CSV table of C-alpha atoms in Angstrom, one decimal:
chain,number,residue,atom,x,y,z
A,93,UNK,CA,111.4,82.6,102.6
A,94,UNK,CA,115.2,81.1,102.7
A,95,UNK,CA,116.3,83.9,100.6
A,96,UNK,CA,114.8,86.8,102.5
A,97,UNK,CA,114.8,85.1,106.6
A,98,UNK,CA,113.9,86.9,109.3
A,99,UNK,CA,116.3,86.2,112.1
A,100,UNK,CA,115.6,82.8,112.9
A,101,UNK,CA,112.4,82.5,110.8
A,102,UNK,CA,113.0,80.9,107.3
A,103,UNK,CA,109.6,79.5,106.0
A,104,UNK,CA,105.8,80.2,106.7
A,105,UNK,CA,103.1,77.5,107.3
A,106,UNK,CA,99.7,78.0,105.1
A,107,UNK,CA,96.9,76.6,106.8
A,108,UNK,CA,93.6,77.0,105.2
A,109,UNK,CA,90.2,75.6,105.8
A,110,UNK,CA,89.1,74.7,102.3
A,111,UNK,CA,85.0,75.3,102.5
A,112,UNK,CA,85.7,78.9,104.2
A,113,UNK,CA,89.1,79.5,102.2
A,114,UNK,CA,89.8,80.9,106.0
A,115,UNK,CA,94.0,81.6,106.1
A,116,UNK,CA,96.3,80.9,109.4
A,117,UNK,CA,99.9,82.1,108.7
A,118,UNK,CA,102.6,81.0,111.4
A,119,UNK,CA,106.5,82.0,111.0
A,120,UNK,CA,108.7,78.7,111.2
A,121,UNK,CA,112.2,78.7,111.8
A,122,UNK,CA,112.7,75.4,110.4
A,123,UNK,CA,110.3,73.2,108.3
A,124,UNK,CA,111.1,69.6,110.0
A,125,UNK,CA,108.4,67.7,111.3
A,126,UNK,CA,108.5,68.3,114.7
A,127,UNK,CA,108.0,72.4,114.2
A,128,UNK,CA,105.4,71.5,111.8
A,129,UNK,CA,103.5,69.3,113.9
A,130,UNK,CA,104.1,71.7,116.8
A,131,UNK,CA,102.3,74.6,115.1
A,132,UNK,CA,99.5,72.2,113.7
A,133,UNK,CA,98.9,70.9,117.6
A,134,UNK,CA,98.0,74.6,118.3
A,135,UNK,CA,96.0,74.9,115.4
A,136,UNK,CA,93.9,71.9,115.9
A,137,UNK,CA,93.6,73.0,119.7
A,138,UNK,CA,92.1,76.4,118.4
A,139,UNK,CA,89.8,75.7,115.6
A,140,UNK,CA,89.5,71.9,116.0
A,141,UNK,CA,91.0,69.2,114.1
A,142,UNK,CA,90.1,68.5,110.5
A,143,UNK,CA,88.5,65.2,109.1
A,144,UNK,CA,91.1,65.5,106.3
A,145,UNK,CA,94.1,67.0,106.3
A,146,UNK,CA,95.6,67.8,102.7
A,147,UNK,CA,99.3,68.4,102.2
A,148,UNK,CA,102.0,67.9,99.2
A,149,UNK,CA,104.7,65.3,99.6
A,150,UNK,CA,107.1,67.2,101.3
A,151,UNK,CA,109.3,64.9,104.3
A,152,UNK,CA,108.0,67.0,106.7
A,153,UNK,CA,104.3,65.8,105.8
A,154,UNK,CA,105.2,62.3,106.1
A,155,UNK,CA,107.5,61.5,108.5
A,156,UNK,CA,106.4,59.1,111.7
A,157,UNK,CA,106.0,62.2,113.5
A,158,UNK,CA,103.0,63.2,111.4
A,159,UNK,CA,101.7,59.7,111.7
A,160,UNK,CA,101.9,60.3,115.3
A,161,UNK,CA,99.9,63.8,115.6
A,162,UNK,CA,97.4,62.0,113.4
A,163,UNK,CA,97.3,59.1,116.2
A,164,UNK,CA,96.2,61.8,118.3
A,165,UNK,CA,93.0,62.1,116.7
A,166,UNK,CA,91.7,59.5,115.8
A,167,UNK,CA,89.2,61.2,113.1
A,168,UNK,CA,91.7,62.7,111.3
A,169,UNK,CA,93.5,61.1,107.8
A,170,UNK,CA,95.9,63.3,106.1
A,171,UNK,CA,96.3,62.8,102.2
A,172,UNK,CA,99.1,63.7,100.0
A,173,UNK,CA,98.9,65.3,96.6
A,174,UNK,CA,100.5,63.6,93.8
A,175,UNK,CA,104.1,63.8,93.1
A,176,UNK,CA,105.2,67.3,91.5
A,177,UNK,CA,101.7,68.4,90.6
A,178,UNK,CA,101.4,71.6,92.4
A,179,UNK,CA,97.8,71.7,90.8
A,180,UNK,CA,96.9,69.2,93.7
A,181,UNK,CA,96.9,71.8,96.3
A,182,UNK,CA,95.8,74.6,93.5
A,183,UNK,CA,93.8,76.5,96.3
A,184,UNK,CA,96.7,76.9,98.8
A,185,UNK,CA,99.1,77.6,96.0
A,186,UNK,CA,97.0,80.6,94.6
A,187,UNK,CA,96.9,81.9,98.5
A,188,UNK,CA,100.7,81.5,98.6
A,189,UNK,CA,101.1,83.8,95.6
A,190,UNK,CA,98.7,86.3,97.2
A,191,UNK,CA,100.9,86.0,100.5
A,192,UNK,CA,104.0,86.7,98.9
A,193,UNK,CA,102.6,90.0,97.0
A,194,UNK,CA,101.3,91.1,100.4
A,195,UNK,CA,104.4,90.4,102.4
A,196,UNK,CA,106.3,92.3,99.9
A,197,UNK,CA,103.7,95.1,100.0
A,198,UNK,CA,103.7,95.5,103.6
A,199,UNK,CA,107.5,95.4,104.0
A,200,UNK,CA,107.7,98.3,101.2
A,201,UNK,CA,104.9,100.6,103.2
A,202,UNK,CA,106.5,99.7,106.9
A,203,UNK,CA,110.2,100.1,105.6
A,204,UNK,CA,111.2,97.0,107.5
A,205,UNK,CA,112.4,93.2,107.0
A,206,UNK,CA,110.9,91.8,109.8
A,207,UNK,CA,108.3,90.0,107.6
A,208,UNK,CA,107.4,87.8,110.8
A,209,UNK,CA,106.1,90.4,112.7
A,210,UNK,CA,103.2,91.7,109.7
A,211,UNK,CA,102.3,88.1,109.4
A,212,UNK,CA,99.1,88.8,111.6
A,213,UNK,CA,98.5,91.5,110.2
A,214,UNK,CA,98.8,89.9,106.4
A,215,UNK,CA,96.3,87.0,108.1
A,216,UNK,CA,94.2,89.3,108.9
A,217,UNK,CA,93.9,91.4,105.6
A,218,UNK,CA,93.6,88.1,103.6
A,219,UNK,CA,90.7,86.6,105.3
A,220,UNK,CA,89.0,90.0,105.5
A,221,UNK,CA,89.0,90.5,101.2
A,222,UNK,CA,86.3,89.1,99.2
A,223,UNK,CA,86.9,85.7,97.7
A,224,UNK,CA,85.5,85.7,94.2
A,225,UNK,CA,84.5,81.9,94.5
A,226,UNK,CA,82.4,81.9,97.9
A,227,UNK,CA,81.0,85.3,97.3
A,228,UNK,CA,81.8,86.8,100.6
A,229,UNK,CA,85.2,87.1,103.0
A,230,UNK,CA,86.7,84.1,104.5
A,231,UNK,CA,86.1,86.0,107.8
A,232,UNK,CA,82.6,86.2,107.3
A,233,UNK,CA,82.5,82.5,106.2
A,234,UNK,CA,84.2,81.3,109.0
A,235,UNK,CA,82.4,83.3,111.9
A,236,UNK,CA,79.0,84.7,110.4
A,237,UNK,CA,79.5,88.3,111.0
A,238,UNK,CA,82.3,91.1,109.0
A,239,UNK,CA,85.3,91.7,110.5
A,240,UNK,CA,85.5,94.5,113.3
A,241,UNK,CA,88.3,96.6,113.6
A,242,UNK,CA,86.6,99.6,115.3
A,243,UNK,CA,83.7,100.9,117.6
A,244,UNK,CA,81.8,102.0,114.5
A,245,UNK,CA,81.6,98.2,113.1
A,246,UNK,CA,80.1,97.0,116.6
A,247,UNK,CA,76.3,97.3,117.4
A,248,UNK,CA,76.8,100.3,120.1
A,249,UNK,CA,75.4,103.6,119.3
A,250,UNK,CA,78.2,106.0,117.7
A,251,UNK,CA,78.2,108.4,120.1
A,252,UNK,CA,79.3,105.8,122.6
A,253,UNK,CA,83.1,106.8,121.6
A,254,UNK,CA,82.6,110.2,122.8
A,255,UNK,CA,81.3,109.0,126.0
A,256,UNK,CA,83.2,105.7,126.9
A,257,UNK,CA,86.5,106.0,129.4
A,258,UNK,CA,85.3,103.9,131.9
A,259,UNK,CA,83.0,100.4,132.7
A,260,UNK,CA,80.4,102.9,134.6
A,261,UNK,CA,80.2,104.6,131.6
A,262,UNK,CA,79.4,101.8,129.6
A,263,UNK,CA,76.7,100.1,132.0
A,264,UNK,CA,75.7,104.3,132.2
A,265,UNK,CA,75.3,103.7,128.3
A,266,UNK,CA,73.6,100.4,128.1
A,267,UNK,CA,70.8,101.3,130.5
A,268,UNK,CA,69.9,104.1,128.5
A,269,UNK,CA,70.3,102.5,124.9
A,270,UNK,CA,69.1,99.2,125.2
A,271,UNK,CA,65.3,98.4,125.6
A,272,UNK,CA,63.4,95.5,125.7
A,273,UNK,CA,60.1,94.6,125.0
A,274,UNK,CA,57.9,93.2,128.2
A,275,UNK,CA,54.3,92.7,128.8
A,276,UNK,CA,52.6,95.1,127.1
A,277,UNK,CA,54.9,98.0,126.6
A,278,UNK,CA,58.7,99.0,126.3
A,279,UNK,CA,60.5,99.0,129.6
A,280,UNK,CA,64.1,100.6,131.0
A,281,UNK,CA,65.9,97.6,131.9
A,282,UNK,CA,67.3,99.8,134.9
A,283,UNK,CA,66.3,97.0,137.2
A,284,UNK,CA,66.8,93.8,135.2
A,285,UNK,CA,69.8,94.8,133.4
A,286,UNK,CA,71.7,91.1,133.9
A,287,UNK,CA,68.4,89.1,132.8
A,288,UNK,CA,68.1,91.3,129.6
A,289,UNK,CA,71.5,91.3,128.8
A,290,UNK,CA,71.6,87.3,128.8
A,291,UNK,CA,68.3,87.0,126.7
A,292,UNK,CA,69.9,89.6,124.1
A,293,UNK,CA,73.3,87.8,123.7
A,294,UNK,CA,71.3,84.3,123.6
A,295,UNK,CA,69.4,85.8,120.9
A,296,UNK,CA,72.5,87.2,119.5
A,297,UNK,CA,74.2,84.1,119.5
A,298,UNK,CA,71.1,82.2,117.9
A,299,UNK,CA,71.1,84.5,115.0
A,300,UNK,CA,74.7,84.3,114.4
A,301,UNK,CA,74.5,80.7,114.5
A,302,UNK,CA,71.3,80.5,112.3
A,303,UNK,CA,73.6,82.9,109.6
A,304,UNK,CA,76.6,80.7,110.0
A,305,UNK,CA,74.7,77.9,108.9
A,306,UNK,CA,73.3,80.1,106.0
A,307,UNK,CA,76.5,81.1,104.6
A,308,UNK,CA,78.4,77.9,104.8
A,309,UNK,CA,75.1,76.4,103.0
A,310,UNK,CA,76.0,78.8,100.3
A,311,UNK,CA,79.5,78.3,100.1
A,312,UNK,CA,79.1,74.9,99.4
A,313,UNK,CA,76.6,75.4,96.4
A,314,UNK,CA,78.8,78.0,95.1
A,315,UNK,CA,82.4,75.5,95.4
A,316,UNK,CA,80.5,73.1,93.6
A,317,UNK,CA,79.7,75.7,90.8
A,318,UNK,CA,83.2,77.0,90.8
A,319,UNK,CA,84.2,72.8,90.5
A,320,UNK,CA,81.4,71.9,87.6
A,321,UNK,CA,82.7,75.0,85.9
A,322,UNK,CA,86.4,74.0,86.2
A,323,UNK,CA,85.8,70.4,85.4
A,324,UNK,CA,84.2,71.6,82.3
A,325,UNK,CA,86.8,74.0,80.9
A,326,UNK,CA,89.4,71.2,81.9
A,327,UNK,CA,87.2,68.6,80.1
A,328,UNK,CA,86.7,71.2,76.5
A,329,UNK,CA,90.6,71.8,76.8
A,330,UNK,CA,91.7,68.3,77.2
A,331,UNK,CA,90.1,65.3,75.4
A,332,UNK,CA,89.5,61.8,77.2
A,333,UNK,CA,92.0,59.2,75.9
A,334,UNK,CA,91.6,55.3,75.2
A,335,UNK,CA,93.3,52.0,75.5
A,336,UNK,CA,95.7,52.0,72.8
A,337,UNK,CA,96.2,55.8,72.0
A,338,UNK,CA,99.7,56.6,71.9
A,339,UNK,CA,100.4,60.2,73.8
A,340,UNK,CA,103.5,62.3,74.5
A,341,UNK,CA,104.6,62.7,78.3
A,342,UNK,CA,106.6,65.8,79.2
A,343,UNK,CA,110.0,64.8,80.9
A,344,UNK,CA,110.1,67.2,84.5
A,345,UNK,CA,113.3,69.3,84.4
A,346,UNK,CA,114.5,67.4,87.5
A,347,UNK,CA,114.9,63.9,85.8
A,348,UNK,CA,116.4,65.0,82.2
A,349,UNK,CA,119.7,65.7,81.2
A,350,UNK,CA,119.8,69.6,80.1
A,351,UNK,CA,120.6,68.1,76.7
A,352,UNK,CA,118.4,64.9,76.7
A,353,UNK,CA,115.2,64.3,75.4
A,354,UNK,CA,112.3,66.5,76.3
A,355,UNK,CA,109.5,63.9,76.1
A,356,UNK,CA,108.4,60.3,75.6
A,357,UNK,CA,106.7,58.6,73.6
A,358,UNK,CA,104.0,56.0,75.0
A,359,UNK,CA,100.9,53.7,74.8
A,360,UNK,CA,97.8,54.1,77.2
A,361,UNK,CA,97.5,50.6,79.2
A,362,UNK,CA,94.3,51.1,81.4
A,363,UNK,CA,91.7,54.1,82.7
A,364,UNK,CA,90.4,53.9,86.0
A,365,UNK,CA,88.4,56.7,87.4
A,366,UNK,CA,89.9,59.2,84.7
A,367,UNK,CA,93.1,58.4,85.6
A,368,UNK,CA,95.4,56.3,83.2
A,369,UNK,CA,97.8,53.8,83.1
A,370,UNK,CA,100.6,54.3,80.6
A,371,UNK,CA,103.7,52.2,79.7
A,372,UNK,CA,106.7,52.2,77.3
A,373,UNK,CA,108.7,50.2,75.1
A,374,UNK,CA,111.2,50.3,78.6
A,375,UNK,CA,108.3,49.0,80.6
A,376,UNK,CA,105.2,50.2,82.9
A,377,UNK,CA,105.6,53.7,84.5
A,378,UNK,CA,105.0,52.8,88.2
A,379,UNK,CA,102.4,55.8,88.5
A,380,UNK,CA,99.0,56.9,87.4
A,381,UNK,CA,98.7,60.3,85.0
A,382,UNK,CA,95.8,62.4,84.9
A,383,UNK,CA,94.3,63.6,81.6
A,384,UNK,CA,96.6,67.4,81.3
A,385,UNK,CA,99.7,66.1,81.9
A,386,UNK,CA,100.0,64.3,78.4
A,387,UNK,CA,99.0,65.3,74.7
A,388,UNK,CA,97.7,62.7,72.5
A,389,UNK,CA,99.6,61.8,69.6
A,390,UNK,CA,97.4,61.3,66.2
A,391,UNK,CA,99.9,58.0,64.8
A,392,UNK,CA,100.4,54.8,66.6
A,393,UNK,CA,104.0,54.0,66.9
A,394,UNK,CA,103.8,51.9,70.0
A,395,UNK,CA,100.8,49.5,71.1
A,396,UNK,CA,100.0,47.7,73.8
A,397,UNK,CA,101.7,44.2,73.0
A,398,UNK,CA,105.4,46.3,72.9
A,399,UNK,CA,105.1,47.4,76.6
A,400,UNK,CA,107.1,44.7,78.9
A,401,UNK,CA,105.3,43.6,82.2
A,402,UNK,CA,107.8,45.0,84.1
A,403,UNK,CA,107.4,48.4,86.4
A,404,UNK,CA,109.5,51.0,85.8
A,405,UNK,CA,110.0,54.8,87.0
A,406,UNK,CA,109.8,57.7,84.7
A,407,UNK,CA,113.5,58.9,85.5
A,408,UNK,CA,115.0,55.9,84.4
A,409,UNK,CA,112.5,56.0,80.9
A,410,UNK,CA,113.8,59.5,80.7
């Protein structure tokens, strides 16, 4: 948000739980490692630390401060995506687009430029929306219940809205409306309000825990189905290469001059876990490639024997 700062706020930290798709948004004045670590520490002490924290390769995520944060939580492992490969964080990148659109709409509707004040509302709206992959809202997936926005969404009778003004009204209303089976019949809880309320709360919590377990089991299955679908589509679109095949790698814009070549002719040297080691006549490129990062070339213009043993950067090859 550097092009549209809100006083001292220039960045937004987006934190997403992969299973439930629940999103947390936090405004940042800077994206230095200490700022990011401070926000993450607040999230960890509220929701608990994750097993794996997946981020991009920004300096704020690979610094010693982030390593110290991980050391505070021995079970936490931070994993970085591939360089210049935004698809590694595809889910969050999609969330970023949605959030940008929602911020623009919120600013226009409220006739303001203070987007930092609207982040909480945008976070709530985003988490209330139905997610097409998990088949429910992120809020419901995280907490096992739909988001409550008013009295009508609670378990209390609707006519409570007209009589509820003081705490005594609430107690009196509960006595009249809450009935619990005791013995052979139904007994009003005038004399045992606390005991019955405790039982109701306990049963409600147990029911909610079961609901959350069922929801998350369903979420996991839906995510697996989506992953299988995406993997199948990718497999149909990108055919597998084999050792000795010639391939064309597109040179990233940041690695080439405006008038320079757009592609590099290379050859596949080895394949491991669906990652490809690729070499050129200048040497072996120092990174592994996914199948969607190159195109197969029909002709054989370079062989594996022509590739020297030295390791070279993609920019150096370009």
